[in-house]
Structure formats: structure tokens, C-alpha cells
Amino acid sequence: MNLNIAVLPGDGIGPEIIEQALEVTKAVCKKFDHTMSFATGLVGACAIDATGNPYPDDTHALCMQSDAVLFGAVGDLRYDNNPSAKVRPEQGLLAMRKKLGLYANIRPVTTFAPLLHKSPLRSDIVQGTDFMCIRELTGGLYFGRPQGRSEDGNTAYDTCVYTRAEVERIVKLAYEYAMKRRKKVTVVDKANVLATSRLWREVAKEIAAQYPEVETEYMFVDNAAMRLIQWPSSFDVMVTENMFGDILTDEGSVITGSLGLLPSASVGVHTSLFEPIHGSWPQAAGQNLANPLATILSAAMMFEYAFGLMEEGALIREAVDASLQANIRTADIQTAGLPPYGTKEVGAWIVNYINNK
Ligand code: IPM
Ligand code: MG
């Protein structure tokens, strides 16, 4: 098979972690006799610097003509510290999601046995956690209009909007995944307060009726945030709106050991996109400190979700597990007393493992 990939490193640590994920992807292609062609594009602060646009038309054209997009991270301190900046790197990511129609963001939260002790939670609570958060990605507060400030600057507003069709397609997807898993869906909303959440719940009830084998649980988001740290292994597939999913998956990632571990796949109408859920950590850029595993695991999801190449994805997971077992780990997850490895060294170890398989 030929894998035609758009590579968007983005900002901060993006280029370093993407480099490692690319090396791993190449090694897997070599092992399984696939060819791979890729082209790089700009998104985020680097795209603003070069073109004034955080998601330039060239980048969009590249994504549209590729079979998958491998993406690093966007964000830059120059913008984080300047709330009045009109053009922001994050707008590039949001525009990319919207224009590619990537309405579903799949974030699998699983534990890694060698890292159980790294969780801020007790091992007996975290053990066995294995759920998938399906986050709606192109609606809700992040896209609703109007958004802005009053003329005197003293009032600000965002608008949360969802249509029935938007809710239907994502909730359906959640049930489809649940059918392939442990057949349980948790619908997370705030239906006791928000009108959009009441629409979610109404639609979810209709779809639940079409999947009688699946157990459905409805949970308010505040309760879900609590349950996630109290009993994370009780979740199988969680489906929720954009902002709730953004927040709950950061929480989910850290209970398994580190934010640097959680990959994601964004799927929808056009080319699927694969990205770590963490940000661009500008303070660490270029220092060989960042954990490349979330991006490497995103490449595993790319093999599986974009190309249906399951064995290839499995080999990457196996190599990642082996690197953890061998304590070849970046500082965020290294065992106390052992030397931390750099981004490049972890990547090279995984590539070497794959080459020698
Ligand atoms: C994420 C990130 C993004 C989001 C930011 C960078 C816009 O936090 O992918 O979770 O909020 O979706
Ligand atoms: Mg986030």
C-alpha cells in the first residue's frame, strides 16, 4: 500500500515529536513493505509568521489531497501572553478541523502497566482503565457565533450551538464503537442547565433505542469529572460535546500517567487527522525533552484508522510498551533515580525495536 501523508509539525515541541513519529512510521512501512510519500505544511504560529494565516490555503489543499494528516501541536507564548491578538495559532487548528469536517475526536484512555505508579491516583483505582472518549469537535462553544466583546469591552460572550444532525452523527458513532467494545455508552452533558445538552440527551435517547444491546448511562459533566478520578475503569465509550471533551480528556490522560501519552484520531468528512492531545509546550521547544509517545501512538492510530492496517498499529504499540518496560523514558514518566532519555533517544529506541522485529 502507498501511504500518502500530510505532515504538519506546527509549533513548540511539535517538530521534534513529529520527527520521531515519522521515523517510526517509516520503519513500519519498511517492515511491512508499504511505500510512503509525505509533504509538510504549515499550521499555527509558524504559519502566521510565514503567511499571516494560521491555516493557509496551501496547507488545506495538501490535507485534502492526502490520505491522512499527522499533526504535532500549535501554540506560542507570544499569543498566550497577548489576549488581544486578533489572529491566534489555535484558530489554525480549529479551522483545519472545521474545513476537513473532522467532527469526531477519538481519544483512547488506557493504562500502561509500568506506569501505574506514575498516576496521581492509587494503582488499585487506575488499574483496568480502558475507555474511549468521543469528543464532538466542530460544534459547540468553540465555533458558535456570535462570539466577542461589547463595544465598551466590559462584556464578553460565546455561543454554544448544536444542531440535531451534529448530535446524531457523533452519538451514532459512539454506539458503533461501543458495539465493538464492552457495549456501554456514557453520554456526558449538563442537561440540568443547558439547552444544547437537553438536545443531546433527547437525541441520545432516540439513538440508544436503536442499540438495545448497549447499556446507556447519562451523566452530568460535573459528576463525570468526579467519577473519572473515583472509578475510571467504569467507562467504556464516553461521548460528549466539544468543550466537555476537551476538559475531560486532559483529566483522563493524566490519570494514566502523563499528558504525554494520549494520542487521538479526528475523523469525519474528509481526510482524518492524527495528533497527540497535549499542547505545544513552547518552553521546552528544541530541548529534546518532550515525550514523543503520544505522537508515536497517534501514528499507530493512523495505520489503524486511516489505512485499516491493524498489525502495523499493533507493532507500534508493542514497541512503545517495550520501551516503557526497558525504562527508556522521557523525564515526565521516568522512574525516580533512573536517568531520563531525550525525545530523540526514545524515538530511536522504538525505531530500532521495530527494525529488529
Ligand atoms: C486539544 C487542544 C485544542 C482544543 C486547542 C489547542 C485549541 O486543547 O486538542 O484538546 O481545545 O481542542
Ligand atoms: Mg485540550
CSV table of C-alpha atoms and ligand atoms in Angstrom, one decimal:
chain,number,residue,atom,x,y,z
A,1,MET,CA,0.0,0.0,0.0
A,2,ASN,CA,1.1,3.6,-0.6
A,3,LEU,CA,0.6,5.9,2.4
A,4,ASN,CA,0.2,9.5,1.2
A,5,ILE,CA,0.6,11.6,4.3
A,6,ALA,CA,0.4,15.3,5.1
A,7,VAL,CA,2.8,16.2,7.9
A,8,LEU,CA,2.0,19.3,9.9
A,9,PRO,CA,4.6,19.7,12.7
A,10,GLY,CA,3.1,23.0,14.0
A,11,ASP,CA,4.8,24.9,16.8
A,12,GLY,CA,6.8,24.4,20.0
A,13,ILE,CA,7.7,20.8,20.6
A,14,GLY,CA,5.6,19.9,17.5
A,15,PRO,CA,8.5,19.5,15.1
A,16,GLU,CA,10.5,17.2,17.5
A,17,ILE,CA,7.8,14.8,18.3
A,18,ILE,CA,6.6,14.7,14.7
A,19,GLU,CA,10.1,13.8,13.6
A,20,GLN,CA,10.1,10.8,15.9
A,21,ALA,CA,6.6,9.7,14.8
A,22,LEU,CA,7.7,10.0,11.2
A,23,GLU,CA,10.8,7.9,11.8
A,24,VAL,CA,8.6,5.2,13.4
A,25,THR,CA,6.1,5.4,10.5
A,26,LYS,CA,8.9,4.9,8.0
A,27,ALA,CA,10.3,1.9,9.9
A,28,VAL,CA,6.9,0.3,10.0
A,29,CYS,CA,6.4,0.9,6.3
A,30,LYS,CA,9.7,-0.7,5.6
A,31,LYS,CA,8.9,-3.7,7.7
A,32,PHE,CA,5.6,-4.3,6.1
A,33,ASP,CA,6.6,-3.3,2.5
A,34,HIS,CA,4.5,-0.2,2.2
A,35,THR,CA,5.6,2.9,0.5
A,36,MET,CA,5.1,6.2,2.0
A,37,SER,CA,5.1,9.7,0.5
A,38,PHE,CA,4.7,12.8,2.6
A,39,ALA,CA,4.7,16.5,2.3
A,40,THR,CA,5.0,19.0,5.1
A,41,GLY,CA,2.7,22.0,5.6
A,42,LEU,CA,2.4,25.0,8.0
A,43,VAL,CA,-0.2,25.5,10.7
A,44,GLY,CA,-0.3,27.6,13.8
A,45,ALA,CA,2.1,30.3,14.8
A,46,CYS,CA,4.7,29.3,12.2
A,47,ALA,CA,2.0,29.7,9.5
A,48,ILE,CA,1.0,33.1,10.9
A,49,ASP,CA,4.7,34.2,10.8
A,50,ALA,CA,5.1,33.0,7.2
A,51,THR,CA,1.7,33.9,5.7
A,52,GLY,CA,-0.4,35.8,8.2
A,53,ASN,CA,-2.9,32.9,8.2
A,54,PRO,CA,-2.8,30.1,10.8
A,55,TYR,CA,-4.3,27.6,8.4
A,56,PRO,CA,-3.1,28.7,4.9
A,57,ASP,CA,-4.9,27.5,1.8
A,58,ASP,CA,-1.9,25.6,0.7
A,59,THR,CA,-1.9,23.6,3.8
A,60,HIS,CA,-5.6,22.8,3.4
A,61,ALA,CA,-5.1,21.7,-0.2
A,62,LEU,CA,-2.3,19.4,1.0
A,63,CYS,CA,-4.5,17.9,3.6
A,64,MET,CA,-7.3,17.4,1.1
A,65,GLN,CA,-5.2,15.5,-1.3
A,66,SER,CA,-3.6,13.3,1.3
A,67,ASP,CA,-4.8,10.0,2.8
A,68,ALA,CA,-4.0,11.1,6.4
A,69,VAL,CA,-2.8,14.1,8.3
A,70,LEU,CA,-0.1,13.7,11.0
A,71,PHE,CA,-0.1,16.7,13.2
A,72,GLY,CA,2.0,17.9,16.1
A,73,ALA,CA,0.8,20.8,18.1
A,74,VAL,CA,0.1,24.6,17.8
A,75,GLY,CA,0.5,27.4,20.3
A,76,ASP,CA,3.1,30.1,21.1
A,77,LEU,CA,3.9,32.2,24.1
A,78,ARG,CA,3.7,35.4,22.0
A,79,TYR,CA,0.0,34.7,21.7
A,80,ASP,CA,-0.7,33.1,25.1
A,81,ASN,CA,0.5,36.4,26.7
A,82,ASN,CA,-1.4,38.6,24.4
A,83,PRO,CA,-5.1,38.2,24.8
A,84,SER,CA,-5.8,41.0,22.3
A,85,ALA,CA,-4.1,39.3,19.4
A,86,LYS,CA,-6.6,39.1,16.5
A,87,VAL,CA,-5.1,36.1,14.8
A,88,ARG,CA,-4.1,33.2,17.0
A,89,PRO,CA,-2.4,29.8,16.3
A,90,GLU,CA,-5.2,27.8,17.8
A,91,GLN,CA,-7.5,29.3,15.2
A,92,GLY,CA,-5.5,27.3,12.7
A,93,LEU,CA,-6.3,24.0,14.4
A,94,LEU,CA,-10.0,24.9,14.7
A,95,ALA,CA,-10.1,26.0,11.0
A,96,MET,CA,-8.4,22.8,10.0
A,97,ARG,CA,-10.9,20.6,11.9
A,98,LYS,CA,-13.8,22.6,10.5
A,99,LYS,CA,-12.7,22.6,6.9
A,100,LEU,CA,-11.8,18.9,6.9
A,101,GLY,CA,-15.2,18.2,8.6
A,102,LEU,CA,-13.5,16.3,11.4
A,103,TYR,CA,-16.5,16.2,13.7
A,104,ALA,CA,-15.3,13.3,15.9
A,105,ASN,CA,-12.2,13.2,18.0
A,106,ILE,CA,-11.4,9.8,19.4
A,107,ARG,CA,-9.3,9.7,22.5
A,108,PRO,CA,-8.5,6.3,23.9
A,109,VAL,CA,-7.5,6.4,27.6
A,110,THR,CA,-5.7,3.2,28.6
A,111,THR,CA,-3.2,2.4,31.3
A,112,PHE,CA,0.3,1.2,30.8
A,113,ALA,CA,1.3,-1.4,33.5
A,114,PRO,CA,4.8,0.0,34.0
A,115,LEU,CA,3.4,3.5,34.6
A,116,LEU,CA,0.7,2.7,37.1
A,117,HIS,CA,2.7,4.2,39.9
A,118,LYS,CA,3.0,7.5,37.9
A,119,SER,CA,-0.7,8.1,38.2
A,120,PRO,CA,-1.7,10.7,40.7
A,121,LEU,CA,-4.4,8.2,41.7
A,122,ARG,CA,-3.8,4.9,43.6
A,123,SER,CA,-3.0,2.0,41.4
A,124,ASP,CA,-6.0,0.0,42.6
A,125,ILE,CA,-8.2,2.8,41.2
A,126,VAL,CA,-6.5,3.2,37.9
A,127,GLN,CA,-5.9,-0.4,37.1
A,128,GLY,CA,-8.1,-1.7,34.3
A,129,THR,CA,-9.0,1.7,32.9
A,130,ASP,CA,-9.7,1.4,29.2
A,131,PHE,CA,-12.2,3.8,27.7
A,132,MET,CA,-12.6,5.8,24.6
A,133,CYS,CA,-13.7,9.4,24.8
A,134,ILE,CA,-15.5,10.5,21.7
A,135,ARG,CA,-15.4,14.3,21.7
A,136,GLU,CA,-17.5,16.3,19.3
A,137,LEU,CA,-15.0,18.5,17.5
A,138,THR,CA,-16.6,21.0,15.2
A,139,GLY,CA,-19.5,22.5,17.1
A,140,GLY,CA,-20.4,23.9,20.5
A,141,LEU,CA,-18.8,26.9,22.2
A,142,TYR,CA,-15.6,26.7,20.2
A,143,PHE,CA,-17.4,27.5,17.0
A,144,GLY,CA,-20.7,29.1,17.9
A,145,ARG,CA,-21.3,32.7,16.8
A,146,PRO,CA,-21.8,35.4,17.9
A,147,GLN,CA,-18.5,35.5,19.9
A,148,GLY,CA,-16.9,38.7,21.0
A,149,ARG,CA,-16.9,41.7,23.2
A,150,SER,CA,-19.2,44.6,23.7
A,151,GLU,CA,-18.2,48.0,22.4
A,152,ASP,CA,-17.0,49.2,25.8
A,153,GLY,CA,-15.0,46.0,26.2
A,154,ASN,CA,-16.6,45.1,29.5
A,155,THR,CA,-18.8,42.3,28.4
A,156,ALA,CA,-17.7,39.1,26.5
A,157,TYR,CA,-19.8,36.3,25.1
A,158,ASP,CA,-19.5,32.9,23.4
A,159,THR,CA,-22.4,31.0,22.0
A,160,CYS,CA,-23.0,27.3,22.3
A,161,VAL,CA,-24.9,25.9,19.3
A,162,TYR,CA,-25.7,22.3,18.3
A,163,THR,CA,-28.0,21.0,15.6
A,164,ARG,CA,-29.8,17.7,15.8
A,165,ALA,CA,-27.8,16.4,12.8
A,166,GLU,CA,-24.5,17.2,14.5
A,167,VAL,CA,-25.5,15.4,17.7
A,168,GLU,CA,-26.9,12.4,15.8
A,169,ARG,CA,-23.8,11.6,13.8
A,170,ILE,CA,-21.5,11.7,16.8
A,171,VAL,CA,-23.7,9.8,19.1
A,172,LYS,CA,-24.3,7.1,16.5
A,173,LEU,CA,-20.5,6.8,16.0
A,174,ALA,CA,-20.2,6.3,19.8
A,175,TYR,CA,-22.7,3.4,19.7
A,176,GLU,CA,-20.9,1.9,16.7
A,177,TYR,CA,-17.6,1.9,18.7
A,178,ALA,CA,-19.4,0.6,21.8
A,179,MET,CA,-20.7,-2.4,19.8
A,180,LYS,CA,-17.1,-3.3,19.1
A,181,ARG,CA,-16.1,-2.9,22.7
A,182,ARG,CA,-17.7,-3.6,26.0
A,183,LYS,CA,-21.1,-2.3,24.9
A,184,LYS,CA,-21.5,0.6,27.3
A,185,VAL,CA,-22.0,4.3,26.4
A,186,THR,CA,-21.9,7.2,28.8
A,187,VAL,CA,-23.5,10.3,27.5
A,188,VAL,CA,-21.9,13.3,29.3
A,189,ASP,CA,-23.9,16.6,29.3
A,190,LYS,CA,-25.2,19.3,31.5
A,191,ALA,CA,-28.9,18.7,30.7
A,192,ASN,CA,-29.9,20.2,34.1
A,193,VAL,CA,-28.8,23.6,32.9
A,194,LEU,CA,-28.0,23.8,29.2
A,195,ALA,CA,-30.5,23.8,26.3
A,196,THR,CA,-27.9,22.2,24.0
A,197,SER,CA,-27.3,19.4,26.5
A,198,ARG,CA,-31.1,18.7,26.6
A,199,LEU,CA,-31.0,18.4,22.8
A,200,TRP,CA,-28.0,16.0,23.2
A,201,ARG,CA,-29.9,13.9,25.7
A,202,GLU,CA,-33.1,13.8,23.6
A,203,VAL,CA,-31.2,12.7,20.5
A,204,ALA,CA,-29.0,10.2,22.5
A,205,LYS,CA,-32.2,8.6,23.9
A,206,GLU,CA,-33.5,8.0,20.3
A,207,ILE,CA,-30.3,6.5,19.2
A,208,ALA,CA,-29.9,4.4,22.3
A,209,ALA,CA,-33.2,2.8,21.5
A,210,GLN,CA,-31.6,1.5,18.2
A,211,TYR,CA,-28.9,-0.3,20.1
A,212,PRO,CA,-30.7,-2.4,22.7
A,213,GLU,CA,-27.5,-4.5,23.4
A,214,VAL,CA,-25.7,-1.4,24.6
A,215,GLU,CA,-26.1,-0.2,28.1
A,216,THR,CA,-26.5,3.6,28.2
A,217,GLU,CA,-25.7,5.9,31.1
A,218,TYR,CA,-26.4,9.6,31.2
A,219,MET,CA,-24.1,11.6,33.4
A,220,PHE,CA,-23.8,15.3,34.1
A,221,VAL,CA,-20.3,16.6,33.3
A,222,ASP,CA,-19.5,17.7,36.9
A,223,ASN,CA,-20.3,14.2,38.1
A,224,ALA,CA,-18.3,12.7,35.2
A,225,ALA,CA,-15.3,14.7,36.2
A,226,MET,CA,-15.6,13.2,39.7
A,227,ARG,CA,-16.3,9.7,38.5
A,228,LEU,CA,-13.2,9.8,36.3
A,229,ILE,CA,-11.0,10.0,39.3
A,230,GLN,CA,-13.1,7.9,41.5
A,231,TRP,CA,-13.8,5.0,39.2
A,232,PRO,CA,-12.2,5.4,35.8
A,233,SER,CA,-12.5,1.8,34.9
A,234,SER,CA,-16.3,2.1,34.9
A,235,PHE,CA,-16.2,3.8,31.5
A,236,ASP,CA,-16.2,2.1,28.1
A,237,VAL,CA,-17.3,4.7,25.5
A,238,MET,CA,-17.9,8.3,26.6
A,239,VAL,CA,-19.5,10.7,24.2
A,240,THR,CA,-19.7,14.4,24.8
A,241,GLU,CA,-19.7,17.9,23.4
A,242,ASN,CA,-16.6,19.8,22.3
A,243,MET,CA,-15.6,21.7,25.5
A,244,PHE,CA,-16.5,19.0,28.0
A,245,GLY,CA,-14.5,16.5,25.9
A,246,ASP,CA,-11.5,18.9,25.8
A,247,ILE,CA,-11.5,19.2,29.6
A,248,LEU,CA,-12.3,15.6,30.5
A,249,THR,CA,-9.6,14.1,28.2
A,250,ASP,CA,-6.9,16.2,29.8
A,251,GLU,CA,-8.1,14.7,33.1
A,252,GLY,CA,-8.3,11.3,31.6
A,253,SER,CA,-4.8,11.4,30.2
A,254,VAL,CA,-3.1,12.3,33.4
A,255,ILE,CA,-4.7,9.6,35.4
A,256,THR,CA,-2.9,7.1,33.2
A,257,GLY,CA,0.5,8.6,34.0
A,258,SER,CA,1.2,11.6,31.8
A,259,LEU,CA,-0.4,14.0,29.4
A,260,GLY,CA,2.4,13.0,27.0
A,261,LEU,CA,0.9,9.6,26.4
A,262,LEU,CA,-2.6,10.2,25.0
A,263,PRO,CA,-3.0,10.0,21.2
A,264,SER,CA,-6.1,10.9,19.2
A,265,ALA,CA,-7.7,10.4,15.9
A,266,SER,CA,-10.1,13.0,14.4
A,267,VAL,CA,-12.4,11.6,11.8
A,268,GLY,CA,-15.3,12.9,9.8
A,269,VAL,CA,-16.0,14.0,6.2
A,270,HIS,CA,-12.6,14.5,4.6
A,271,THR,CA,-9.0,13.4,5.4
A,272,SER,CA,-8.6,12.0,9.0
A,273,LEU,CA,-6.1,13.7,11.3
A,274,PHE,CA,-3.9,12.1,14.0
A,275,GLU,CA,-2.5,14.2,16.8
A,276,PRO,CA,-1.4,13.9,20.4
A,277,ILE,CA,-3.9,15.6,22.7
A,278,HIS,CA,-1.2,17.7,24.5
A,279,GLY,CA,-0.2,21.2,23.5
A,280,SER,CA,3.0,22.7,22.1
A,281,TRP,CA,4.9,23.2,25.4
A,282,PRO,CA,6.8,26.2,23.9
A,283,GLN,CA,9.1,26.4,27.0
A,284,ALA,CA,10.6,23.0,26.1
A,285,ALA,CA,10.9,23.5,22.3
A,286,GLY,CA,14.1,22.3,20.7
A,287,GLN,CA,15.4,20.9,24.0
A,288,ASN,CA,14.9,17.2,23.3
A,289,LEU,CA,12.7,17.0,26.5
A,290,ALA,CA,9.3,16.3,25.1
A,291,ASN,CA,7.7,12.8,25.4
A,292,PRO,CA,7.2,11.6,21.8
A,293,LEU,CA,4.9,8.7,22.8
A,294,ALA,CA,1.5,10.4,22.3
A,295,THR,CA,2.5,11.3,18.8
A,296,ILE,CA,4.0,7.9,18.1
A,297,LEU,CA,0.8,6.3,19.3
A,298,SER,CA,-1.1,8.7,17.1
A,299,ALA,CA,0.9,7.3,14.2
A,300,ALA,CA,-0.3,3.8,15.4
A,301,MET,CA,-3.9,5.1,15.2
A,302,MET,CA,-3.2,6.4,11.7
A,303,PHE,CA,-2.2,3.0,10.5
A,304,GLU,CA,-5.4,1.5,12.0
A,305,TYR,CA,-8.0,4.2,11.4
A,306,ALA,CA,-6.8,5.7,8.1
A,307,PHE,CA,-5.4,2.6,6.4
A,308,GLY,CA,-7.0,-0.3,8.2
A,309,LEU,CA,-3.5,-1.7,8.9
A,310,MET,CA,-4.0,-3.3,12.3
A,311,GLU,CA,-0.9,-5.3,12.6
A,312,GLU,CA,1.2,-2.3,11.8
A,313,GLY,CA,-0.5,-0.3,14.5
A,314,ALA,CA,-0.1,-3.2,17.0
A,315,LEU,CA,3.6,-3.4,16.3
A,316,ILE,CA,4.0,0.3,17.2
A,317,ARG,CA,2.1,-0.3,20.5
A,318,GLU,CA,4.2,-3.3,21.2
A,319,ALA,CA,7.4,-1.2,20.7
A,320,VAL,CA,6.1,1.6,22.9
A,321,ASP,CA,5.2,-0.9,25.7
A,322,ALA,CA,8.7,-2.4,25.3
A,323,SER,CA,10.3,1.0,25.7
A,324,LEU,CA,8.4,1.6,28.9
A,325,GLN,CA,9.4,-1.9,30.2
A,326,ALA,CA,13.0,-1.1,29.4
A,327,ASN,CA,12.8,2.3,31.2
A,328,ILE,CA,13.7,4.2,28.0
A,329,ARG,CA,11.5,7.1,29.1
A,330,THR,CA,11.5,10.9,29.0
A,331,ALA,CA,11.6,12.7,32.3
A,332,ASP,CA,7.8,13.1,32.7
A,333,ILE,CA,7.4,9.3,33.1
A,334,GLN,CA,10.9,8.1,34.2
A,335,THR,CA,11.2,6.2,37.4
A,336,ALA,CA,12.8,8.1,40.2
A,337,GLY,CA,16.5,7.5,40.3
A,338,LEU,CA,16.8,6.4,36.7
A,339,PRO,CA,18.2,8.8,34.0
A,340,PRO,CA,15.7,10.4,31.7
A,341,TYR,CA,16.0,9.9,28.0
A,342,GLY,CA,15.6,12.5,25.4
A,343,THR,CA,12.8,12.8,22.7
A,344,LYS,CA,15.3,11.5,20.0
A,345,GLU,CA,16.6,8.7,22.1
A,346,VAL,CA,13.2,7.3,22.9
A,347,GLY,CA,12.2,7.6,19.2
A,348,ALA,CA,15.4,5.9,18.1
A,349,TRP,CA,15.0,3.1,20.6
A,350,ILE,CA,11.4,2.4,19.3
A,351,VAL,CA,12.6,2.5,15.6
A,352,ASN,CA,15.4,0.1,16.5
A,353,TYR,CA,12.9,-2.3,18.2
A,354,ILE,CA,10.7,-2.3,15.1
A,355,ASN,CA,13.7,-2.8,12.7
A,356,ASN,CA,14.8,-5.8,14.7
A,357,LYS,CA,11.4,-7.4,15.0
B,1,IPM,C1,-6.9,20.0,22.2
B,1,IPM,C2,-6.4,21.3,22.4
B,1,IPM,C3,-7.1,22.3,21.4
B,1,IPM,C4,-8.5,22.2,21.7
B,1,IPM,C5,-6.6,23.7,21.5
B,1,IPM,C6,-5.1,23.8,21.2
B,1,IPM,C7,-7.3,24.6,20.5
B,1,IPM,O1,-6.6,21.7,23.7
B,1,IPM,O2,-6.8,19.4,21.1
B,1,IPM,O3,-7.5,19.4,23.1
B,1,IPM,O4,-9.0,22.9,22.6
B,1,IPM,O5,-9.2,21.5,21.0
B,2,MG,MG,-7.3,20.2,25.0
